[in-house]
Structures are given as structure tokens and as C-alpha cells.
PDB file of C-alpha atoms in Angstrom:
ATOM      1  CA  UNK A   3       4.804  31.577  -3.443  1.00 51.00           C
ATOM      2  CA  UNK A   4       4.993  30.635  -6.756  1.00 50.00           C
ATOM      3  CA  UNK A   5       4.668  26.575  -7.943  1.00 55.00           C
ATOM      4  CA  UNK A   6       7.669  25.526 -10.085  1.00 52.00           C
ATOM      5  CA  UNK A   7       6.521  21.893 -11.561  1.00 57.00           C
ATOM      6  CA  UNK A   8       9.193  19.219 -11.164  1.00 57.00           C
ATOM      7  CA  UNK A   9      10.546  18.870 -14.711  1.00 52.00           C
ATOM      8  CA  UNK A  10      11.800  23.003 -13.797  1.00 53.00           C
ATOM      9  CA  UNK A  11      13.009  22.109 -10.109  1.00 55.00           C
ATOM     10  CA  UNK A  12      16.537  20.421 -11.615  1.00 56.00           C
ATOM     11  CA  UNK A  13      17.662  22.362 -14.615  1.00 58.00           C
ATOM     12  CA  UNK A  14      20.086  20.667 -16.853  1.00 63.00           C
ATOM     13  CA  UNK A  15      19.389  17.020 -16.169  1.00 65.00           C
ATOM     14  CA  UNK A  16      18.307  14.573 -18.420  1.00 86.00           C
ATOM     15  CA  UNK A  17      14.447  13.554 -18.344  1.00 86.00           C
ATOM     16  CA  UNK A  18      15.197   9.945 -17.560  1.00 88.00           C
ATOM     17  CA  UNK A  19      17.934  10.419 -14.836  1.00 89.00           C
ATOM     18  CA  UNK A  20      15.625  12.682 -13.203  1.00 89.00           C
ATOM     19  CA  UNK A  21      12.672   9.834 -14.016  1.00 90.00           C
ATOM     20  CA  UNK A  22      14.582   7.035 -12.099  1.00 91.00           C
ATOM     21  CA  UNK A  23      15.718   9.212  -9.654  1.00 90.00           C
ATOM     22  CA  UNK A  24      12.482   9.612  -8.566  1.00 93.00           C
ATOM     23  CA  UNK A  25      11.601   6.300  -9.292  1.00 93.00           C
ATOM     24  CA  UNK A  26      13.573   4.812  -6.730  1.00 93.00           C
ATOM     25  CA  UNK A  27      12.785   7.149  -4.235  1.00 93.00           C
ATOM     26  CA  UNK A  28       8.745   5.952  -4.711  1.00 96.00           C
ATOM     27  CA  UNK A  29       9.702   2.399  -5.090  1.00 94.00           C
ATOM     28  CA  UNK A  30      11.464   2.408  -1.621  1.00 92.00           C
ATOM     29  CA  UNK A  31       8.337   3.878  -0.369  1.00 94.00           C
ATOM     30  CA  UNK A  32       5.921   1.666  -1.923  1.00 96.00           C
ATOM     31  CA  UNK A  33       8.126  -1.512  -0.946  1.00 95.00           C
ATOM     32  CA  UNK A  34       7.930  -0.491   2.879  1.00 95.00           C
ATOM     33  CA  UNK A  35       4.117  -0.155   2.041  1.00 97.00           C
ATOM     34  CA  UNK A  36       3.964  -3.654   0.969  1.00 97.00           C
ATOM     35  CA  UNK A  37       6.083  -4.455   3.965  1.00 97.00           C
ATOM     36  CA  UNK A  38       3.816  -3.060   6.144  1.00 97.00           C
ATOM     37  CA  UNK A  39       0.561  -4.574   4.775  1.00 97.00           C
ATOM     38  CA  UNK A  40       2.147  -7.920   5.235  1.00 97.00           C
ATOM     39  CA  UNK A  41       3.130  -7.810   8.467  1.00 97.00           C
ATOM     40  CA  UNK A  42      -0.243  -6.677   9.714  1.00 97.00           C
ATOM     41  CA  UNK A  43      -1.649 -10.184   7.504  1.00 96.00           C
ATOM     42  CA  UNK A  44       0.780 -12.389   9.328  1.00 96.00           C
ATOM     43  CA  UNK A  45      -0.244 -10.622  12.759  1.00 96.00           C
ATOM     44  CA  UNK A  46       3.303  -8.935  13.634  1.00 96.00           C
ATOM     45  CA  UNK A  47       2.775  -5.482  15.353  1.00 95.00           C
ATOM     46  CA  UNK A  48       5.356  -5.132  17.548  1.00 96.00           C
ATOM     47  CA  UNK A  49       8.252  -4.375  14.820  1.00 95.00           C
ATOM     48  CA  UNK A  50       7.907  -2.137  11.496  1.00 95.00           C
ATOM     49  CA  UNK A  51       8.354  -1.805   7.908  1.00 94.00           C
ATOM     50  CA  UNK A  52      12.108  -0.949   8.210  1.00 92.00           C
ATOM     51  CA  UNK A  53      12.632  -3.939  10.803  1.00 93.00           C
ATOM     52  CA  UNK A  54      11.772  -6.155   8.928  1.00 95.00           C
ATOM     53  CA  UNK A  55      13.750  -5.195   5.804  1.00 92.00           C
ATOM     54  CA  UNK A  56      16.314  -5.109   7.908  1.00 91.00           C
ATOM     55  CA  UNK A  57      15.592  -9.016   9.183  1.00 93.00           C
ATOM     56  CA  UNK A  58      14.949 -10.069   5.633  1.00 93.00           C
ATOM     57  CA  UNK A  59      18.762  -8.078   4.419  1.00 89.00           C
ATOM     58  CA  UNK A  60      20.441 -10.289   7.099  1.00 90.00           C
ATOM     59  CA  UNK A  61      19.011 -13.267   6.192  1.00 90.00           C
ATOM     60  CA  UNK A  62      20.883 -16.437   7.076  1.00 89.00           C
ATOM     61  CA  UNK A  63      23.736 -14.974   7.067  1.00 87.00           C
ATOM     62  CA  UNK A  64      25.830 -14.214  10.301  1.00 86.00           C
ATOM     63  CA  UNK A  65      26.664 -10.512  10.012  1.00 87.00           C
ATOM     64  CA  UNK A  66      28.514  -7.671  12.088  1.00 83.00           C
ATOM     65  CA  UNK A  67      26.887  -4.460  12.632  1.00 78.00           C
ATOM     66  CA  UNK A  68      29.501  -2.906  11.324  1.00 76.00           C
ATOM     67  CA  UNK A  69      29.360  -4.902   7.779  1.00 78.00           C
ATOM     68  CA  UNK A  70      25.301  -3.648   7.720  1.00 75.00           C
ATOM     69  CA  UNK A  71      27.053  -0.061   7.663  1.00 70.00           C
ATOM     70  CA  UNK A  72      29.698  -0.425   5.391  1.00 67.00           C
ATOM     71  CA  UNK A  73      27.453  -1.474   2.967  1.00 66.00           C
ATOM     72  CA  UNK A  74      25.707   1.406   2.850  1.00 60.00           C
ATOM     73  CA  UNK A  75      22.202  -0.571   4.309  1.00 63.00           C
ATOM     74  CA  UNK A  76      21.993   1.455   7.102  1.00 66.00           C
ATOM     75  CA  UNK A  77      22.906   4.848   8.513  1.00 61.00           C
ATOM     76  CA  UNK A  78      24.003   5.638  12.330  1.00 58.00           C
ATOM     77  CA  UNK A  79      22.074   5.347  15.078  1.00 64.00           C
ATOM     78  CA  UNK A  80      18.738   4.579  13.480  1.00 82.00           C
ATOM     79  CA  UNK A  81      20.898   0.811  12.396  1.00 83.00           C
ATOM     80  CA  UNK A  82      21.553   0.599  16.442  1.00 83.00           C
ATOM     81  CA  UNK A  83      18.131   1.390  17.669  1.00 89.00           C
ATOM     82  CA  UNK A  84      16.375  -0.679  14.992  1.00 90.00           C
ATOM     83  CA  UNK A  85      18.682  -3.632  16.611  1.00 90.00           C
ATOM     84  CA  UNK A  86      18.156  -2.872  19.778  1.00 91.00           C
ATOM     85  CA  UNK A  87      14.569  -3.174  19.667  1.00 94.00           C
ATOM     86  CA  UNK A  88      14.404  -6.958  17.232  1.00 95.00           C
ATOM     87  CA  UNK A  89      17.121  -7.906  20.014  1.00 95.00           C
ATOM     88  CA  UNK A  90      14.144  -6.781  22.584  1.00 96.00           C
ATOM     89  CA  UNK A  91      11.272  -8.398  20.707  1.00 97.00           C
ATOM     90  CA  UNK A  92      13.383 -11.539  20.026  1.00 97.00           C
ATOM     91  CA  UNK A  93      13.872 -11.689  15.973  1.00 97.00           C
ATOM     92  CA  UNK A  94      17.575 -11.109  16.467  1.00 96.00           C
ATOM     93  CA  UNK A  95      20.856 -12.527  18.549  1.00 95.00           C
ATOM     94  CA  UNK A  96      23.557 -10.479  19.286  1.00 90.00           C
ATOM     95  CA  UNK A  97      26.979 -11.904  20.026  1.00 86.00           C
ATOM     96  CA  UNK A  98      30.371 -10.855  20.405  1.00 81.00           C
ATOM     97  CA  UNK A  99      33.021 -11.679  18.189  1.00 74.00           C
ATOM     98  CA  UNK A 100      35.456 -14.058  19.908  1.00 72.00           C
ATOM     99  CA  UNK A 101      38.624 -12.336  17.996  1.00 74.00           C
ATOM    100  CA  UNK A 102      37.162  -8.689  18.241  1.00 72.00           C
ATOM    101  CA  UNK A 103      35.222  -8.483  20.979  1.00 67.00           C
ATOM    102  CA  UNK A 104      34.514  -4.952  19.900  1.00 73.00           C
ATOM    103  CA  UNK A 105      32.536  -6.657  17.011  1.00 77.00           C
ATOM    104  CA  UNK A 106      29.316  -7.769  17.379  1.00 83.00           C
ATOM    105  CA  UNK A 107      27.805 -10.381  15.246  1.00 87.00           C
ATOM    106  CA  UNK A 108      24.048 -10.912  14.508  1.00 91.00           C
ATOM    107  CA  UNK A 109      21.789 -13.709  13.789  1.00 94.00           C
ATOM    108  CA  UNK A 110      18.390 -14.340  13.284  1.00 96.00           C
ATOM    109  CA  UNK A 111      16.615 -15.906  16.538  1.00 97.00           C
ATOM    110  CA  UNK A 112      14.075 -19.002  14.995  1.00 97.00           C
ATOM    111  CA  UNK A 113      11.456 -16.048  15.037  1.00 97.00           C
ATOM    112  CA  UNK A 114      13.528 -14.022  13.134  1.00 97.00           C
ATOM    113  CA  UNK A 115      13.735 -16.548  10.678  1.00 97.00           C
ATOM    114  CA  UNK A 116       9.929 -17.283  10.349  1.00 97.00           C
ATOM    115  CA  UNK A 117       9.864 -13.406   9.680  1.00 97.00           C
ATOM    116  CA  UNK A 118      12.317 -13.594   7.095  1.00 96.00           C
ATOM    117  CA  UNK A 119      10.814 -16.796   5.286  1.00 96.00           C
ATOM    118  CA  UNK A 120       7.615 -15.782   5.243  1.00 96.00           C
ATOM    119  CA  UNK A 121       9.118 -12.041   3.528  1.00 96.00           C
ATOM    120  CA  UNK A 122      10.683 -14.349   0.935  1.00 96.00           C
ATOM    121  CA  UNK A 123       7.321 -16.366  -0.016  1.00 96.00           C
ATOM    122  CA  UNK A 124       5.998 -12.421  -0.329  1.00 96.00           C
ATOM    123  CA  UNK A 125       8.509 -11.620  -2.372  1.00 95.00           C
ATOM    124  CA  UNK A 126       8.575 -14.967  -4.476  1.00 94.00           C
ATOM    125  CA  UNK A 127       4.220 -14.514  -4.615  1.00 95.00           C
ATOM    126  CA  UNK A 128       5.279 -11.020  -6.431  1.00 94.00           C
ATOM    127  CA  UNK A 129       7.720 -11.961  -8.712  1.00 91.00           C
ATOM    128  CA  UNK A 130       5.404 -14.195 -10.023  1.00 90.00           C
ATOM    129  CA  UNK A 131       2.710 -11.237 -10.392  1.00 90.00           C
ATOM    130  CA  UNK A 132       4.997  -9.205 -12.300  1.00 88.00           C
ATOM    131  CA  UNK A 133       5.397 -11.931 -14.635  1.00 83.00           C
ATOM    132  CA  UNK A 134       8.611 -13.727 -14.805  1.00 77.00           C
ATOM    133  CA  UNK A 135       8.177 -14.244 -19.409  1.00 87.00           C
ATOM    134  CA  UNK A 136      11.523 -13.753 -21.128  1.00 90.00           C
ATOM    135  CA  UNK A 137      10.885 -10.282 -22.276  1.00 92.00           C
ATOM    136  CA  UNK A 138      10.190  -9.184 -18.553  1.00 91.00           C
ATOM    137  CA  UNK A 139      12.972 -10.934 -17.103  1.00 90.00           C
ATOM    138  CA  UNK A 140      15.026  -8.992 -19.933  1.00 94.00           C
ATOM    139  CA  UNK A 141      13.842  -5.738 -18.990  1.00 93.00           C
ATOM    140  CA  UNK A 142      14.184  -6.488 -15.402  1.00 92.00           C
ATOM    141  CA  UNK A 143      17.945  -7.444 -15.728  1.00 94.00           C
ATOM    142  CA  UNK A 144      18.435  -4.100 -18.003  1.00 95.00           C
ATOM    143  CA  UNK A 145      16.843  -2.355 -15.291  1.00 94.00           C
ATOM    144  CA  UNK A 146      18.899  -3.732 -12.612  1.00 94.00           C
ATOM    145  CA  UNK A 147      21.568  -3.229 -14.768  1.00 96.00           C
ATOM    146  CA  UNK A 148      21.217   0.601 -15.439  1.00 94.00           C
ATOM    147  CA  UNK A 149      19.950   1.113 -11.046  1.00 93.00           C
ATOM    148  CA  UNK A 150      23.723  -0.621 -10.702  1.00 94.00           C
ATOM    149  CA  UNK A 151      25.376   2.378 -12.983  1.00 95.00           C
ATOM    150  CA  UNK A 152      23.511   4.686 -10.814  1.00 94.00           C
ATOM    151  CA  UNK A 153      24.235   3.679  -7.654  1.00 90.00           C
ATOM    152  CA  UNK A 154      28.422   3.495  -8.592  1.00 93.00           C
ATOM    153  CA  UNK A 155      27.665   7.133 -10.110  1.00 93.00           C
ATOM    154  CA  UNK A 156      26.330   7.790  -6.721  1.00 91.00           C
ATOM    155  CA  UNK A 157      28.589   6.183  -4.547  1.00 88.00           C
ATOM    156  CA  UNK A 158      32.004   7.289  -6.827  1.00 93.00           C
ATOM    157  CA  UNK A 159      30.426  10.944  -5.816  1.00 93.00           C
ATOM    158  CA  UNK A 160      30.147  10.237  -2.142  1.00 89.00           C
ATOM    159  CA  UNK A 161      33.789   8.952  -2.020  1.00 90.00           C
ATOM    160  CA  UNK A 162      35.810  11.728  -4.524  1.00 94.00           C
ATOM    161  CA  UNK A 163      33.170  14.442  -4.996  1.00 93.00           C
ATOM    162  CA  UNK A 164      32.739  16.105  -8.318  1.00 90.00           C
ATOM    163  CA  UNK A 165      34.950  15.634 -11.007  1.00 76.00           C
TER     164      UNK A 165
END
């Protein structure tokens, strides 16, 4: 078999679509690395990368299941299992809705919480890393900017198809 390099794989799309396409892809990646290596530091082994992005997405907040869906966070059953098991290890309560009992809302248990804080002083110890000067925060804003046009490209494709 013949190897195709990647600029050939997609024909007709513009170098830097195709760039942050990938991009994000790798960044997702990489962030669950980072994920990972500081859970091992602060000694939790009993939950993973994806758990824990999942505590840290929740937050303080008080949240149905079915709102973690909708917002396109989390797909299926892999959403259930992942709460299943912090419900199990004790990062996360699960309660029903007293106007829809089909609902169910979560919280984060106290643990939960440490789990989440301590994600936030990561993420606060890396911002400052990057370098938080007024040209970076420009470019970062741009950025999130131009990842927001993408993902409303995306999602405007999910919901009518092509054009």
C-alpha cells in the first residue's frame, strides 16, 4: 500500500481548516494527558482522564444528565457509565428531580469538589505558563474566537446537513 501524506488525504480544503482541524483533535489528546499526569500527582487512581473532565465540566453547578448531552459534552452510554462509576467511587450525587422524576440531577459529593478545585489550580498554574501578556491574551481570544466559528460550522452541519 501506497503512503498518501496528510496535506493529499483531504483534497480541496484549505491548509489552515485542515491545520486546526487537527489541532483540536491533538489538543483534546494532550489535555487528557495533562489530566492524567495530575491525577496520578494528587494520588487519584481509581477514576480517569475523562472522569475527571467530566467532574471539572459540572463544576458547582447542579446539572441533569440530560443537559450534559444536549450540550454536546458527552455521547450515549459512555456519559452513563462514566456516572455510574464517580457515583460508585463517591465524586458525584445523583438525585431525582422532584418535578420530573424521570430527570436526574447531579452534584459534586465534597470529594468531587476537592477533585474539581484542585483541576482549577492546574488549570490556573497553566494559564499562567502560557503567559497571560496582552498580545497572548489577544491571540488567545482570536483563537477562541475562530474554534467558536468552527464549532457552529460544525454543529449547523450536524443539524441541516450540507447546504
Amino acid at each position: 500500500m501506497r503512503h498518501i501524506p496528510n496535506n493529499h488525504i483531504i483534497r480541496g480544503v484549505s491548509e489552515p481548516y485542515f491545520n486546526i482541524v487537527r489541532l483540536i483533535e491533538r489538543l483534546h489528546r494532550h489535555f487528557l494527558d495533562v489530566l492524567r499526569t495530575e491525577l496520578r500527582r494528587m494520588d487519584v487512581e481509581d477514576i480517569n482522564a475523562v472522569q475527571a473532565l467530566l467532574l471539572y465540566n459540572i463544576g458547582e453547578a447542579e446539572v441533569v444528565i440530560r443537559d450534559l448531552k444536549d450540550r454536546g459534552y458527552y455521547h450515549g452510554s459512555n456519559v452513563s457509565y462514566n456516572i455510574k462509576k464517580l457515583t460508585e467511587f463517591d465524586y458525584l450525587m445523583q438525585e431525582r428531580c422532584a418535578h420530573d422524576r424521570r430527570s436526574i440531577r447531579l452534584k459534586l459529593t465534597e470529594k468531587g469538589m476537592r477533585l474539581c478545585n484542585g483541576i482549577r489550580d492546574l488549570q490556573n498554574h497553566l494559564a499562567e505558563k502560557v503567559g497571560l501578556s496582552a498580545e497572548t491574551l489577544k491571540s488567545l481570544e482570536t483563537a477562541g474566537q475562530t474554534m467558536l466559528q468552527v464549532e457552529r460550522t460544525w454543529t449547523d452541519f450536524v443539524r441541516y446537513g450540507r447546504d
